[in-house]
């Protein structure tokens, strides 16, 4: 079984952010109700003032503002499906697994179009809450182990935060240059380990405060 991250790995950008701007374009009121919030979110994230978990939960909240979210997702993929990396299409197999921190409501339609399996963050678009853990960093490896998936032959991701899952695979590959270049996963020397720890800790070590 081959396992793939999605955003930045087989799709060149973050599909949740892309879909968010798609919804803003088609629901102009969101320029006022959501766009200013997302600017603040990205600034706080860049300054490392908030963890990844908190950033993603707040980012996903735009889904609660869209009445026709399922229809809009399909329209979004009608336009953007062609951006799936050509190298992935060439080697795609029916038993592939996409595992992504993006919300299931966005990932499920494209995974079904590709004819592959998927695991994504289960986010309730009515109440704006996670129904399971954000599928990020350690949680990906934990999910695979807890649910008894078959041995991973090859794993692909654009982020060192996915190192826990990379270590579960026979071979792992790092994807760069907006999902266009595939190289071998870097050796875990001291410098790389420090980078991995930084990325994972940025996502999980800060105590969350509910609004």
PDB file of N, CA and C in Angstrom, residues 28-134:
ATOM      1  N   UNK A  28     -20.069  36.641  -1.356  1.00  0.00           N
ATOM      2  CA  UNK A  28     -19.388  37.920  -1.081  1.00  0.00           C
ATOM      3  C   UNK A  28     -19.473  38.405   0.363  1.00  0.00           C
ATOM      4  N   UNK A  29     -20.515  38.022   1.092  1.00  0.00           N
ATOM      5  CA  UNK A  29     -20.631  38.458   2.491  1.00  0.00           C
ATOM      6  C   UNK A  29     -19.447  37.977   3.331  1.00  0.00           C
ATOM      7  N   UNK A  30     -18.766  36.903   2.866  1.00  0.00           N
ATOM      8  CA  UNK A  30     -17.634  36.357   3.618  1.00  0.00           C
ATOM      9  C   UNK A  30     -16.413  37.272   3.580  1.00  0.00           C
ATOM     10  N   UNK A  31     -16.392  38.240   2.654  1.00  0.00           N
ATOM     11  CA  UNK A  31     -15.313  39.224   2.683  1.00  0.00           C
ATOM     12  C   UNK A  31     -15.335  39.985   4.002  1.00  0.00           C
ATOM     13  N   UNK A  32     -16.522  40.091   4.584  1.00  0.00           N
ATOM     14  CA  UNK A  32     -16.668  40.807   5.846  1.00  0.00           C
ATOM     15  C   UNK A  32     -16.678  39.848   7.026  1.00  0.00           C
ATOM     16  N   UNK A  33     -17.403  38.729   6.892  1.00  0.00           N
ATOM     17  CA  UNK A  33     -17.586  37.822   8.023  1.00  0.00           C
ATOM     18  C   UNK A  33     -16.407  36.895   8.269  1.00  0.00           C
ATOM     19  N   UNK A  34     -15.561  36.654   7.239  1.00  0.00           N
ATOM     20  CA  UNK A  34     -14.484  35.676   7.414  1.00  0.00           C
ATOM     21  C   UNK A  34     -13.107  36.164   6.998  1.00  0.00           C
ATOM     22  N   UNK A  35     -13.010  36.904   5.888  1.00  0.00           N
ATOM     23  CA  UNK A  35     -11.696  37.260   5.343  1.00  0.00           C
ATOM     24  C   UNK A  35     -10.800  37.983   6.346  1.00  0.00           C
ATOM     25  N   UNK A  36     -11.292  38.978   7.092  1.00  0.00           N
ATOM     26  CA  UNK A  36     -10.402  39.639   8.067  1.00  0.00           C
ATOM     27  C   UNK A  36      -9.865  38.666   9.112  1.00  0.00           C
ATOM     28  N   UNK A  37     -10.679  37.682   9.502  1.00  0.00           N
ATOM     29  CA  UNK A  37     -10.253  36.703  10.498  1.00  0.00           C
ATOM     30  C   UNK A  37      -9.104  35.845   9.970  1.00  0.00           C
ATOM     31  N   UNK A  38      -9.203  35.461   8.697  1.00  0.00           N
ATOM     32  CA  UNK A  38      -8.181  34.566   8.142  1.00  0.00           C
ATOM     33  C   UNK A  38      -6.838  35.287   8.020  1.00  0.00           C
ATOM     34  N   UNK A  39      -6.860  36.592   7.742  1.00  0.00           N
ATOM     35  CA  UNK A  39      -5.622  37.364   7.681  1.00  0.00           C
ATOM     36  C   UNK A  39      -4.931  37.355   9.050  1.00  0.00           C
ATOM     37  N   UNK A  40      -5.713  37.595  10.097  1.00  0.00           N
ATOM     38  CA  UNK A  40      -5.176  37.573  11.463  1.00  0.00           C
ATOM     39  C   UNK A  40      -4.635  36.190  11.794  1.00  0.00           C
ATOM     40  N   UNK A  41      -5.372  35.141  11.402  1.00  0.00           N
ATOM     41  CA  UNK A  41      -4.947  33.773  11.668  1.00  0.00           C
ATOM     42  C   UNK A  41      -3.577  33.484  11.058  1.00  0.00           C
ATOM     43  N   UNK A  42      -3.400  33.843   9.794  1.00  0.00           N
ATOM     44  CA  UNK A  42      -2.135  33.568   9.112  1.00  0.00           C
ATOM     45  C   UNK A  42      -0.983  34.352   9.737  1.00  0.00           C
ATOM     46  N   UNK A  43      -1.244  35.566  10.173  1.00  0.00           N
ATOM     47  CA  UNK A  43      -0.211  36.354  10.830  1.00  0.00           C
ATOM     48  C   UNK A  43       0.202  35.722  12.157  1.00  0.00           C
ATOM     49  N   UNK A  44      -0.787  35.289  12.947  1.00  0.00           N
ATOM     50  CA  UNK A  44      -0.487  34.653  14.230  1.00  0.00           C
ATOM     51  C   UNK A  44       0.264  33.346  14.034  1.00  0.00           C
ATOM     52  N   UNK A  45      -0.110  32.614  12.986  1.00  0.00           N
ATOM     53  CA  UNK A  45       0.580  31.354  12.694  1.00  0.00           C
ATOM     54  C   UNK A  45       2.026  31.612  12.294  1.00  0.00           C
ATOM     55  N   UNK A  46       2.236  32.633  11.441  1.00  0.00           N
ATOM     56  CA  UNK A  46       3.587  32.949  10.994  1.00  0.00           C
ATOM     57  C   UNK A  46       4.470  33.361  12.160  1.00  0.00           C
ATOM     58  N   UNK A  47       3.885  34.041  13.140  1.00  0.00           N
ATOM     59  CA  UNK A  47       4.633  34.479  14.320  1.00  0.00           C
ATOM     60  C   UNK A  47       4.732  33.384  15.382  1.00  0.00           C
ATOM     61  N   UNK A  48       4.124  32.222  15.080  1.00  0.00           N
ATOM     62  CA  UNK A  48       4.127  31.077  15.991  1.00  0.00           C
ATOM     63  C   UNK A  48       3.470  31.409  17.330  1.00  0.00           C
ATOM     64  N   UNK A  49       2.405  32.177  17.234  1.00  0.00           N
ATOM     65  CA  UNK A  49       1.655  32.538  18.427  1.00  0.00           C
ATOM     66  C   UNK A  49       0.521  31.550  18.703  1.00  0.00           C
ATOM     67  N   UNK A  50       0.173  30.741  17.697  1.00  0.00           N
ATOM     68  CA  UNK A  50      -0.898  29.755  17.856  1.00  0.00           C
ATOM     69  C   UNK A  50      -0.421  28.425  17.292  1.00  0.00           C
ATOM     70  N   UNK A  51      -0.874  27.305  17.841  1.00  0.00           N
ATOM     71  CA  UNK A  51      -0.494  25.984  17.326  1.00  0.00           C
ATOM     72  C   UNK A  51      -1.291  25.624  16.080  1.00  0.00           C
ATOM     73  N   UNK A  52      -0.800  24.621  15.356  1.00  0.00           N
ATOM     74  CA  UNK A  52      -1.459  24.206  14.118  1.00  0.00           C
ATOM     75  C   UNK A  52      -2.900  23.774  14.365  1.00  0.00           C
ATOM     76  N   UNK A  53      -3.124  23.080  15.451  1.00  0.00           N
ATOM     77  CA  UNK A  53      -4.469  22.592  15.772  1.00  0.00           C
ATOM     78  C   UNK A  53      -5.450  23.755  15.843  1.00  0.00           C
ATOM     79  N   UNK A  54      -5.086  24.805  16.559  1.00  0.00           N
ATOM     80  CA  UNK A  54      -5.957  25.965  16.734  1.00  0.00           C
ATOM     81  C   UNK A  54      -6.147  26.692  15.402  1.00  0.00           C
ATOM     82  N   UNK A  55      -5.042  26.846  14.647  1.00  0.00           N
ATOM     83  CA  UNK A  55      -5.116  27.510  13.349  1.00  0.00           C
ATOM     84  C   UNK A  55      -6.095  26.790  12.428  1.00  0.00           C
ATOM     85  N   UNK A  56      -5.961  25.467  12.333  1.00  0.00           N
ATOM     86  CA  UNK A  56      -6.818  24.715  11.422  1.00  0.00           C
ATOM     87  C   UNK A  56      -8.281  24.757  11.856  1.00  0.00           C
ATOM     88  N   UNK A  57      -8.530  24.670  13.157  1.00  0.00           N
ATOM     89  CA  UNK A  57      -9.926  24.706  13.624  1.00  0.00           C
ATOM     90  C   UNK A  57     -10.586  26.027  13.264  1.00  0.00           C
ATOM     91  N   UNK A  58      -9.861  27.114  13.454  1.00  0.00           N
ATOM     92  CA  UNK A  58     -10.402  28.426  13.112  1.00  0.00           C
ATOM     93  C   UNK A  58     -10.526  28.592  11.599  1.00  0.00           C
ATOM     94  N   UNK A  59      -9.548  28.059  10.851  1.00  0.00           N
ATOM     95  CA  UNK A  59      -9.613  28.125   9.396  1.00  0.00           C
ATOM     96  C   UNK A  59     -10.830  27.378   8.870  1.00  0.00           C
ATOM     97  N   UNK A  60     -11.078  26.193   9.388  1.00  0.00           N
ATOM     98  CA  UNK A  60     -12.189  25.377   8.920  1.00  0.00           C
ATOM     99  C   UNK A  60     -13.548  26.024   9.191  1.00  0.00           C
ATOM    100  N   UNK A  61     -13.592  27.025  10.075  1.00  0.00           N
ATOM    101  CA  UNK A  61     -14.885  27.592  10.485  1.00  0.00           C
ATOM    102  C   UNK A  61     -15.650  28.220   9.330  1.00  0.00           C
ATOM    103  N   UNK A  62     -14.961  28.551   8.226  1.00  0.00           N
ATOM    104  CA  UNK A  62     -15.692  29.117   7.090  1.00  0.00           C
ATOM    105  C   UNK A  62     -16.707  28.119   6.539  1.00  0.00           C
ATOM    106  N   UNK A  63     -16.460  26.820   6.754  1.00  0.00           N
ATOM    107  CA  UNK A  63     -17.381  25.798   6.251  1.00  0.00           C
ATOM    108  C   UNK A  63     -18.762  25.917   6.877  1.00  0.00           C
ATOM    109  N   UNK A  64     -18.833  26.464   8.077  1.00  0.00           N
ATOM    110  CA  UNK A  64     -20.129  26.633   8.750  1.00  0.00           C
ATOM    111  C   UNK A  64     -20.918  27.797   8.157  1.00  0.00           C
ATOM    112  N   UNK A  65     -20.282  28.627   7.356  1.00  0.00           N
ATOM    113  CA  UNK A  65     -20.921  29.813   6.800  1.00  0.00           C
ATOM    114  C   UNK A  65     -21.490  29.582   5.412  1.00  0.00           C
ATOM    115  N   UNK A  66     -21.270  28.362   4.862  1.00  0.00           N
ATOM    116  CA  UNK A  66     -21.668  28.065   3.485  1.00  0.00           C
ATOM    117  C   UNK A  66     -22.817  27.058   3.496  1.00  0.00           C
ATOM    118  N   UNK A  67     -23.994  27.499   3.078  1.00  0.00           N
ATOM    119  CA  UNK A  67     -25.169  26.620   3.122  1.00  0.00           C
ATOM    120  C   UNK A  67     -25.059  25.452   2.141  1.00  0.00           C
ATOM    121  N   UNK A  68     -24.461  25.708   0.972  1.00  0.00           N
ATOM    122  CA  UNK A  68     -24.371  24.682  -0.068  1.00  0.00           C
ATOM    123  C   UNK A  68     -22.958  24.139  -0.178  1.00  0.00           C
ATOM    124  N   UNK A  69     -22.341  23.809   0.962  1.00  0.00           N
ATOM    125  CA  UNK A  69     -20.927  23.443   0.978  1.00  0.00           C
ATOM    126  C   UNK A  69     -20.618  22.238   0.093  1.00  0.00           C
ATOM    127  N   UNK A  70     -21.469  21.205   0.114  1.00  0.00           N
ATOM    128  CA  UNK A  70     -21.197  20.008  -0.698  1.00  0.00           C
ATOM    129  C   UNK A  70     -21.208  20.344  -2.190  1.00  0.00           C
ATOM    130  N   UNK A  71     -22.166  21.145  -2.600  1.00  0.00           N
ATOM    131  CA  UNK A  71     -22.244  21.539  -4.010  1.00  0.00           C
ATOM    132  C   UNK A  71     -21.050  22.393  -4.406  1.00  0.00           C
ATOM    133  N   UNK A  72     -20.646  23.296  -3.521  1.00  0.00           N
ATOM    134  CA  UNK A  72     -19.506  24.154  -3.827  1.00  0.00           C
ATOM    135  C   UNK A  72     -18.207  23.360  -3.900  1.00  0.00           C
ATOM    136  N   UNK A  73     -18.055  22.342  -3.048  1.00  0.00           N
ATOM    137  CA  UNK A  73     -16.862  21.493  -3.106  1.00  0.00           C
ATOM    138  C   UNK A  73     -16.769  20.801  -4.470  1.00  0.00           C
ATOM    139  N   UNK A  74     -17.885  20.272  -4.938  1.00  0.00           N
ATOM    140  CA  UNK A  74     -17.877  19.598  -6.244  1.00  0.00           C
ATOM    141  C   UNK A  74     -17.499  20.574  -7.357  1.00  0.00           C
ATOM    142  N   UNK A  75     -18.026  21.793  -7.282  1.00  0.00           N
ATOM    143  CA  UNK A  75     -17.690  22.799  -8.301  1.00  0.00           C
ATOM    144  C   UNK A  75     -16.212  23.173  -8.210  1.00  0.00           C
ATOM    145  N   UNK A  76     -15.712  23.263  -6.984  1.00  0.00           N
ATOM    146  CA  UNK A  76     -14.289  23.574  -6.792  1.00  0.00           C
ATOM    147  C   UNK A  76     -13.415  22.513  -7.446  1.00  0.00           C
ATOM    148  N   UNK A  77     -13.767  21.246  -7.240  1.00  0.00           N
ATOM    149  CA  UNK A  77     -12.952  20.184  -7.831  1.00  0.00           C
ATOM    150  C   UNK A  77     -13.165  20.052  -9.336  1.00  0.00           C
ATOM    151  N   UNK A  78     -14.349  20.429  -9.840  1.00  0.00           N
ATOM    152  CA  UNK A  78     -14.550  20.467 -11.294  1.00  0.00           C
ATOM    153  C   UNK A  78     -13.490  21.349 -11.940  1.00  0.00           C
ATOM    154  N   UNK A  79     -13.151  22.446 -11.281  1.00  0.00           N
ATOM    155  CA  UNK A  79     -12.172  23.385 -11.825  1.00  0.00           C
ATOM    156  C   UNK A  79     -10.743  22.999 -11.490  1.00  0.00           C
ATOM    157  N   UNK A  80     -10.507  22.392 -10.322  1.00  0.00           N
ATOM    158  CA  UNK A  80      -9.140  22.210  -9.828  1.00  0.00           C
ATOM    159  C   UNK A  80      -8.604  20.780  -9.857  1.00  0.00           C
ATOM    160  N   UNK A  81      -9.436  19.821 -10.230  1.00  0.00           N
ATOM    161  CA  UNK A  81      -8.975  18.432 -10.289  1.00  0.00           C
ATOM    162  C   UNK A  81      -7.777  18.280 -11.224  1.00  0.00           C
ATOM    163  N   UNK A  82      -7.730  19.065 -12.273  1.00  0.00           N
ATOM    164  CA  UNK A  82      -6.650  18.973 -13.257  1.00  0.00           C
ATOM    165  C   UNK A  82      -5.287  19.331 -12.669  1.00  0.00           C
ATOM    166  N   UNK A  83      -5.269  19.941 -11.477  1.00  0.00           N
ATOM    167  CA  UNK A  83      -4.007  20.343 -10.848  1.00  0.00           C
ATOM    168  C   UNK A  83      -3.328  19.200 -10.090  1.00  0.00           C
ATOM    169  N   UNK A  84      -3.999  18.055  -9.955  1.00  0.00           N
ATOM    170  CA  UNK A  84      -3.369  16.908  -9.302  1.00  0.00           C
ATOM    171  C   UNK A  84      -2.065  16.582 -10.042  1.00  0.00           C
ATOM    172  N   UNK A  85      -1.003  16.346  -9.285  1.00  0.00           N
ATOM    173  CA  UNK A  85       0.327  16.155  -9.866  1.00  0.00           C
ATOM    174  C   UNK A  85       0.355  15.024 -10.894  1.00  0.00           C
ATOM    175  N   UNK A  86       0.960  15.290 -12.028  1.00  0.00           N
ATOM    176  CA  UNK A  86       1.014  14.300 -13.111  1.00  0.00           C
ATOM    177  C   UNK A  86       1.812  13.075 -12.702  1.00  0.00           C
ATOM    178  N   UNK A  87       2.868  13.257 -11.883  1.00  0.00           N
ATOM    179  CA  UNK A  87       3.661  12.105 -11.460  1.00  0.00           C
ATOM    180  C   UNK A  87       2.815  11.156 -10.618  1.00  0.00           C
ATOM    181  N   UNK A  88       1.880  11.728  -9.845  1.00  0.00           N
ATOM    182  CA  UNK A  88       1.011  10.860  -9.046  1.00  0.00           C
ATOM    183  C   UNK A  88       0.017  10.108  -9.939  1.00  0.00           C
ATOM    184  N   UNK A  89      -0.589  10.800 -10.877  1.00  0.00           N
ATOM    185  CA  UNK A  89      -1.558  10.155 -11.776  1.00  0.00           C
ATOM    186  C   UNK A  89      -0.898   8.981 -12.491  1.00  0.00           C
ATOM    187  N   UNK A  90       0.368   9.139 -12.860  1.00  0.00           N
ATOM    188  CA  UNK A  90       1.079   8.097 -13.602  1.00  0.00           C
ATOM    189  C   UNK A  90       1.306   6.845 -12.778  1.00  0.00           C
ATOM    190  N   UNK A  91       1.379   6.971 -11.446  1.00  0.00           N
ATOM    191  CA  UNK A  91       1.675   5.796 -10.622  1.00  0.00           C
ATOM    192  C   UNK A  91       0.518   5.412  -9.690  1.00  0.00           C
ATOM    193  N   UNK A  92      -0.610   6.072  -9.816  1.00  0.00           N
ATOM    194  CA  UNK A  92      -1.751   5.833  -8.940  1.00  0.00           C
ATOM    195  C   UNK A  92      -2.203   4.378  -8.974  1.00  0.00           C
ATOM    196  N   UNK A  93      -2.543   3.837  -7.790  1.00  0.00           N
ATOM    197  CA  UNK A  93      -3.074   2.486  -7.679  1.00  0.00           C
ATOM    198  C   UNK A  93      -4.382   2.518  -6.896  1.00  0.00           C
ATOM    199  N   UNK A  94      -5.212   1.504  -7.121  1.00  0.00           N
ATOM    200  CA  UNK A  94      -6.532   1.482  -6.489  1.00  0.00           C
ATOM    201  C   UNK A  94      -6.475   1.396  -4.973  1.00  0.00           C
ATOM    202  N   UNK A  95      -5.391   0.822  -4.430  1.00  0.00           N
ATOM    203  CA  UNK A  95      -5.311   0.678  -2.973  1.00  0.00           C
ATOM    204  C   UNK A  95      -4.525   1.817  -2.322  1.00  0.00           C
ATOM    205  N   UNK A  96      -4.250   2.883  -3.065  1.00  0.00           N
ATOM    206  CA  UNK A  96      -3.601   4.054  -2.480  1.00  0.00           C
ATOM    207  C   UNK A  96      -4.451   4.609  -1.336  1.00  0.00           C
ATOM    208  N   UNK A  97      -3.760   5.224  -0.381  1.00  0.00           N
ATOM    209  CA  UNK A  97      -4.443   5.895   0.725  1.00  0.00           C
ATOM    210  C   UNK A  97      -3.965   7.337   0.801  1.00  0.00           C
ATOM    211  N   UNK A  98      -4.898   8.275   0.707  1.00  0.00           N
ATOM    212  CA  UNK A  98      -4.619   9.682   0.970  1.00  0.00           C
ATOM    213  C   UNK A  98      -4.921   9.940   2.439  1.00  0.00           C
ATOM    214  N   UNK A  99      -3.989  10.556   3.153  1.00  0.00           N
ATOM    215  CA  UNK A  99      -4.221  10.898   4.553  1.00  0.00           C
ATOM    216  C   UNK A  99      -3.880  12.379   4.729  1.00  0.00           C
ATOM    217  N   UNK A 100      -4.875  13.155   5.167  1.00  0.00           N
ATOM    218  CA  UNK A 100      -4.732  14.600   5.110  1.00  0.00           C
ATOM    219  C   UNK A 100      -5.332  15.284   6.326  1.00  0.00           C
ATOM    220  N   UNK A 101      -4.715  16.396   6.719  1.00  0.00           N
ATOM    221  CA  UNK A 101      -5.262  17.221   7.792  1.00  0.00           C
ATOM    222  C   UNK A 101      -6.431  18.067   7.310  1.00  0.00           C
ATOM    223  N   UNK A 102      -6.601  18.188   6.008  1.00  0.00           N
ATOM    224  CA  UNK A 102      -7.731  18.952   5.489  1.00  0.00           C
ATOM    225  C   UNK A 102      -9.046  18.267   5.850  1.00  0.00           C
ATOM    226  N   UNK A 103     -10.143  19.021   5.887  1.00  0.00           N
ATOM    227  CA  UNK A 103     -11.419  18.434   6.305  1.00  0.00           C
ATOM    228  C   UNK A 103     -11.943  17.392   5.326  1.00  0.00           C
ATOM    229  N   UNK A 104     -12.565  16.379   5.869  1.00  0.00           N
ATOM    230  CA  UNK A 104     -13.084  15.289   5.052  1.00  0.00           C
ATOM    231  C   UNK A 104     -14.050  15.779   3.983  1.00  0.00           C
ATOM    232  N   UNK A 105     -14.846  16.798   4.293  1.00  0.00           N
ATOM    233  CA  UNK A 105     -15.830  17.290   3.334  1.00  0.00           C
ATOM    234  C   UNK A 105     -15.163  17.815   2.059  1.00  0.00           C
ATOM    235  N   UNK A 106     -13.900  18.248   2.161  1.00  0.00           N
ATOM    236  CA  UNK A 106     -13.165  18.722   0.984  1.00  0.00           C
ATOM    237  C   UNK A 106     -12.376  17.592   0.326  1.00  0.00           C
ATOM    238  N   UNK A 107     -11.794  16.713   1.130  1.00  0.00           N
ATOM    239  CA  UNK A 107     -10.946  15.633   0.603  1.00  0.00           C
ATOM    240  C   UNK A 107     -11.756  14.492  -0.014  1.00  0.00           C
ATOM    241  N   UNK A 108     -12.871  14.126   0.596  1.00  0.00           N
ATOM    242  CA  UNK A 108     -13.637  12.960   0.138  1.00  0.00           C
ATOM    243  C   UNK A 108     -14.006  13.028  -1.346  1.00  0.00           C
ATOM    244  N   UNK A 109     -14.532  14.141  -1.847  1.00  0.00           N
ATOM    245  CA  UNK A 109     -14.930  14.163  -3.264  1.00  0.00           C
ATOM    246  C   UNK A 109     -13.781  13.941  -4.241  1.00  0.00           C
ATOM    247  N   UNK A 110     -12.602  14.521  -3.962  1.00  0.00           N
ATOM    248  CA  UNK A 110     -11.491  14.344  -4.894  1.00  0.00           C
ATOM    249  C   UNK A 110     -10.914  12.930  -4.783  1.00  0.00           C
ATOM    250  N   UNK A 111     -10.899  12.371  -3.571  1.00  0.00           N
ATOM    251  CA  UNK A 111     -10.418  10.994  -3.411  1.00  0.00           C
ATOM    252  C   UNK A 111     -11.325  10.022  -4.166  1.00  0.00           C
ATOM    253  N   UNK A 112     -12.626  10.263  -4.113  1.00  0.00           N
ATOM    254  CA  UNK A 112     -13.576   9.401  -4.829  1.00  0.00           C
ATOM    255  C   UNK A 112     -13.408   9.541  -6.335  1.00  0.00           C
ATOM    256  N   UNK A 113     -13.136  10.755  -6.790  1.00  0.00           N
ATOM    257  CA  UNK A 113     -12.898  10.952  -8.224  1.00  0.00           C
ATOM    258  C   UNK A 113     -11.637  10.203  -8.669  1.00  0.00           C
ATOM    259  N   UNK A 114     -10.634  10.188  -7.801  1.00  0.00           N
ATOM    260  CA  UNK A 114      -9.389   9.479  -8.126  1.00  0.00           C
ATOM    261  C   UNK A 114      -9.535   7.972  -7.961  1.00  0.00           C
ATOM    262  N   UNK A 115     -10.574   7.546  -7.244  1.00  0.00           N
ATOM    263  CA  UNK A 115     -10.811   6.124  -7.024  1.00  0.00           C
ATOM    264  C   UNK A 115      -9.883   5.514  -6.005  1.00  0.00           C
ATOM    265  N   UNK A 116      -9.498   6.307  -4.974  1.00  0.00           N
ATOM    266  CA  UNK A 116      -8.581   5.816  -3.945  1.00  0.00           C
ATOM    267  C   UNK A 116      -9.200   5.994  -2.562  1.00  0.00           C
ATOM    268  N   UNK A 117      -8.571   5.379  -1.567  1.00  0.00           N
ATOM    269  CA  UNK A 117      -9.039   5.485  -0.191  1.00  0.00           C
ATOM    270  C   UNK A 117      -8.546   6.788   0.436  1.00  0.00           C
ATOM    271  N   UNK A 118      -9.184   7.194   1.521  1.00  0.00           N
ATOM    272  CA  UNK A 118      -8.779   8.450   2.151  1.00  0.00           C
ATOM    273  C   UNK A 118      -9.080   8.439   3.649  1.00  0.00           C
ATOM    274  N   UNK A 119      -8.295   9.206   4.377  1.00  0.00           N
ATOM    275  CA  UNK A 119      -8.528   9.521   5.779  1.00  0.00           C
ATOM    276  C   UNK A 119      -8.267  11.017   5.914  1.00  0.00           C
ATOM    277  N   UNK A 120      -9.194  11.742   6.512  1.00  0.00           N
ATOM    278  CA  UNK A 120      -9.027  13.184   6.663  1.00  0.00           C
ATOM    279  C   UNK A 120      -9.628  13.615   7.993  1.00  0.00           C
ATOM    280  N   UNK A 121      -9.475  14.875   8.320  1.00  0.00           N
ATOM    281  CA  UNK A 121     -10.014  15.387   9.573  1.00  0.00           C
ATOM    282  C   UNK A 121     -11.529  15.456   9.501  1.00  0.00           C
ATOM    283  N   UNK A 122     -12.184  14.817  10.452  1.00  0.00           N
ATOM    284  CA  UNK A 122     -13.642  14.802  10.496  1.00  0.00           C
ATOM    285  C   UNK A 122     -14.122  16.062  11.214  1.00  0.00           C
ATOM    286  N   UNK A 123     -14.627  17.000  10.429  1.00  0.00           N
ATOM    287  CA  UNK A 123     -15.035  18.309  10.958  1.00  0.00           C
ATOM    288  C   UNK A 123     -16.528  18.492  10.726  1.00  0.00           C
ATOM    289  N   UNK A 124     -17.257  18.802  11.770  1.00  0.00           N
ATOM    290  CA  UNK A 124     -18.701  18.994  11.683  1.00  0.00           C
ATOM    291  C   UNK A 124     -18.987  20.388  11.118  1.00  0.00           C
ATOM    292  N   UNK A 125     -19.501  20.442   9.887  1.00  0.00           N
ATOM    293  CA  UNK A 125     -19.708  21.726   9.223  1.00  0.00           C
ATOM    294  C   UNK A 125     -20.930  22.460   9.748  1.00  0.00           C
ATOM    295  N   UNK A 126     -21.737  21.794  10.566  1.00  0.00           N
ATOM    296  CA  UNK A 126     -22.894  22.470  11.167  1.00  0.00           C
ATOM    297  C   UNK A 126     -22.513  23.170  12.465  1.00  0.00           C
ATOM    298  N   UNK A 127     -21.748  22.472  13.317  1.00  0.00           N
ATOM    299  CA  UNK A 127     -21.425  23.008  14.633  1.00  0.00           C
ATOM    300  C   UNK A 127     -20.000  23.564  14.738  1.00  0.00           C
ATOM    301  N   UNK A 128     -19.174  23.333  13.704  1.00  0.00           N
ATOM    302  CA  UNK A 128     -17.827  23.892  13.703  1.00  0.00           C
ATOM    303  C   UNK A 128     -16.894  23.281  14.719  1.00  0.00           C
ATOM    304  N   UNK A 129     -16.933  21.958  14.861  1.00  0.00           N
ATOM    305  CA  UNK A 129     -16.062  21.279  15.823  1.00  0.00           C
ATOM    306  C   UNK A 129     -15.424  20.058  15.166  1.00  0.00           C
ATOM    307  N   UNK A 130     -14.245  19.665  15.673  1.00  0.00           N
ATOM    308  CA  UNK A 130     -13.621  18.425  15.238  1.00  0.00           C
ATOM    309  C   UNK A 130     -14.353  17.241  15.855  1.00  0.00           C
ATOM    310  N   UNK A 131     -14.624  16.219  15.060  1.00  0.00           N
ATOM    311  CA  UNK A 131     -15.240  14.997  15.568  1.00  0.00           C
ATOM    312  C   UNK A 131     -14.198  13.931  15.859  1.00  0.00           C
ATOM    313  N   UNK A 132     -12.960  14.172  15.436  1.00  0.00           N
ATOM    314  CA  UNK A 132     -11.825  13.347  15.852  1.00  0.00           C
ATOM    315  C   UNK A 132     -10.607  14.264  15.890  1.00  0.00           C
ATOM    316  N   UNK A 133      -9.451  13.746  16.141  1.00  0.00           N
ATOM    317  CA  UNK A 133      -8.262  14.588  16.190  1.00  0.00           C
ATOM    318  C   UNK A 133      -7.898  15.119  14.812  1.00  0.00           C
ATOM    319  N   UNK A 134      -7.316  16.298  14.796  1.00  0.00           N
ATOM    320  CA  UNK A 134      -6.786  16.835  13.557  1.00  0.00           C
ATOM    321  C   UNK A 134      -5.771  15.846  13.001  1.00  0.00           C
TER     322      UNK A 134
END
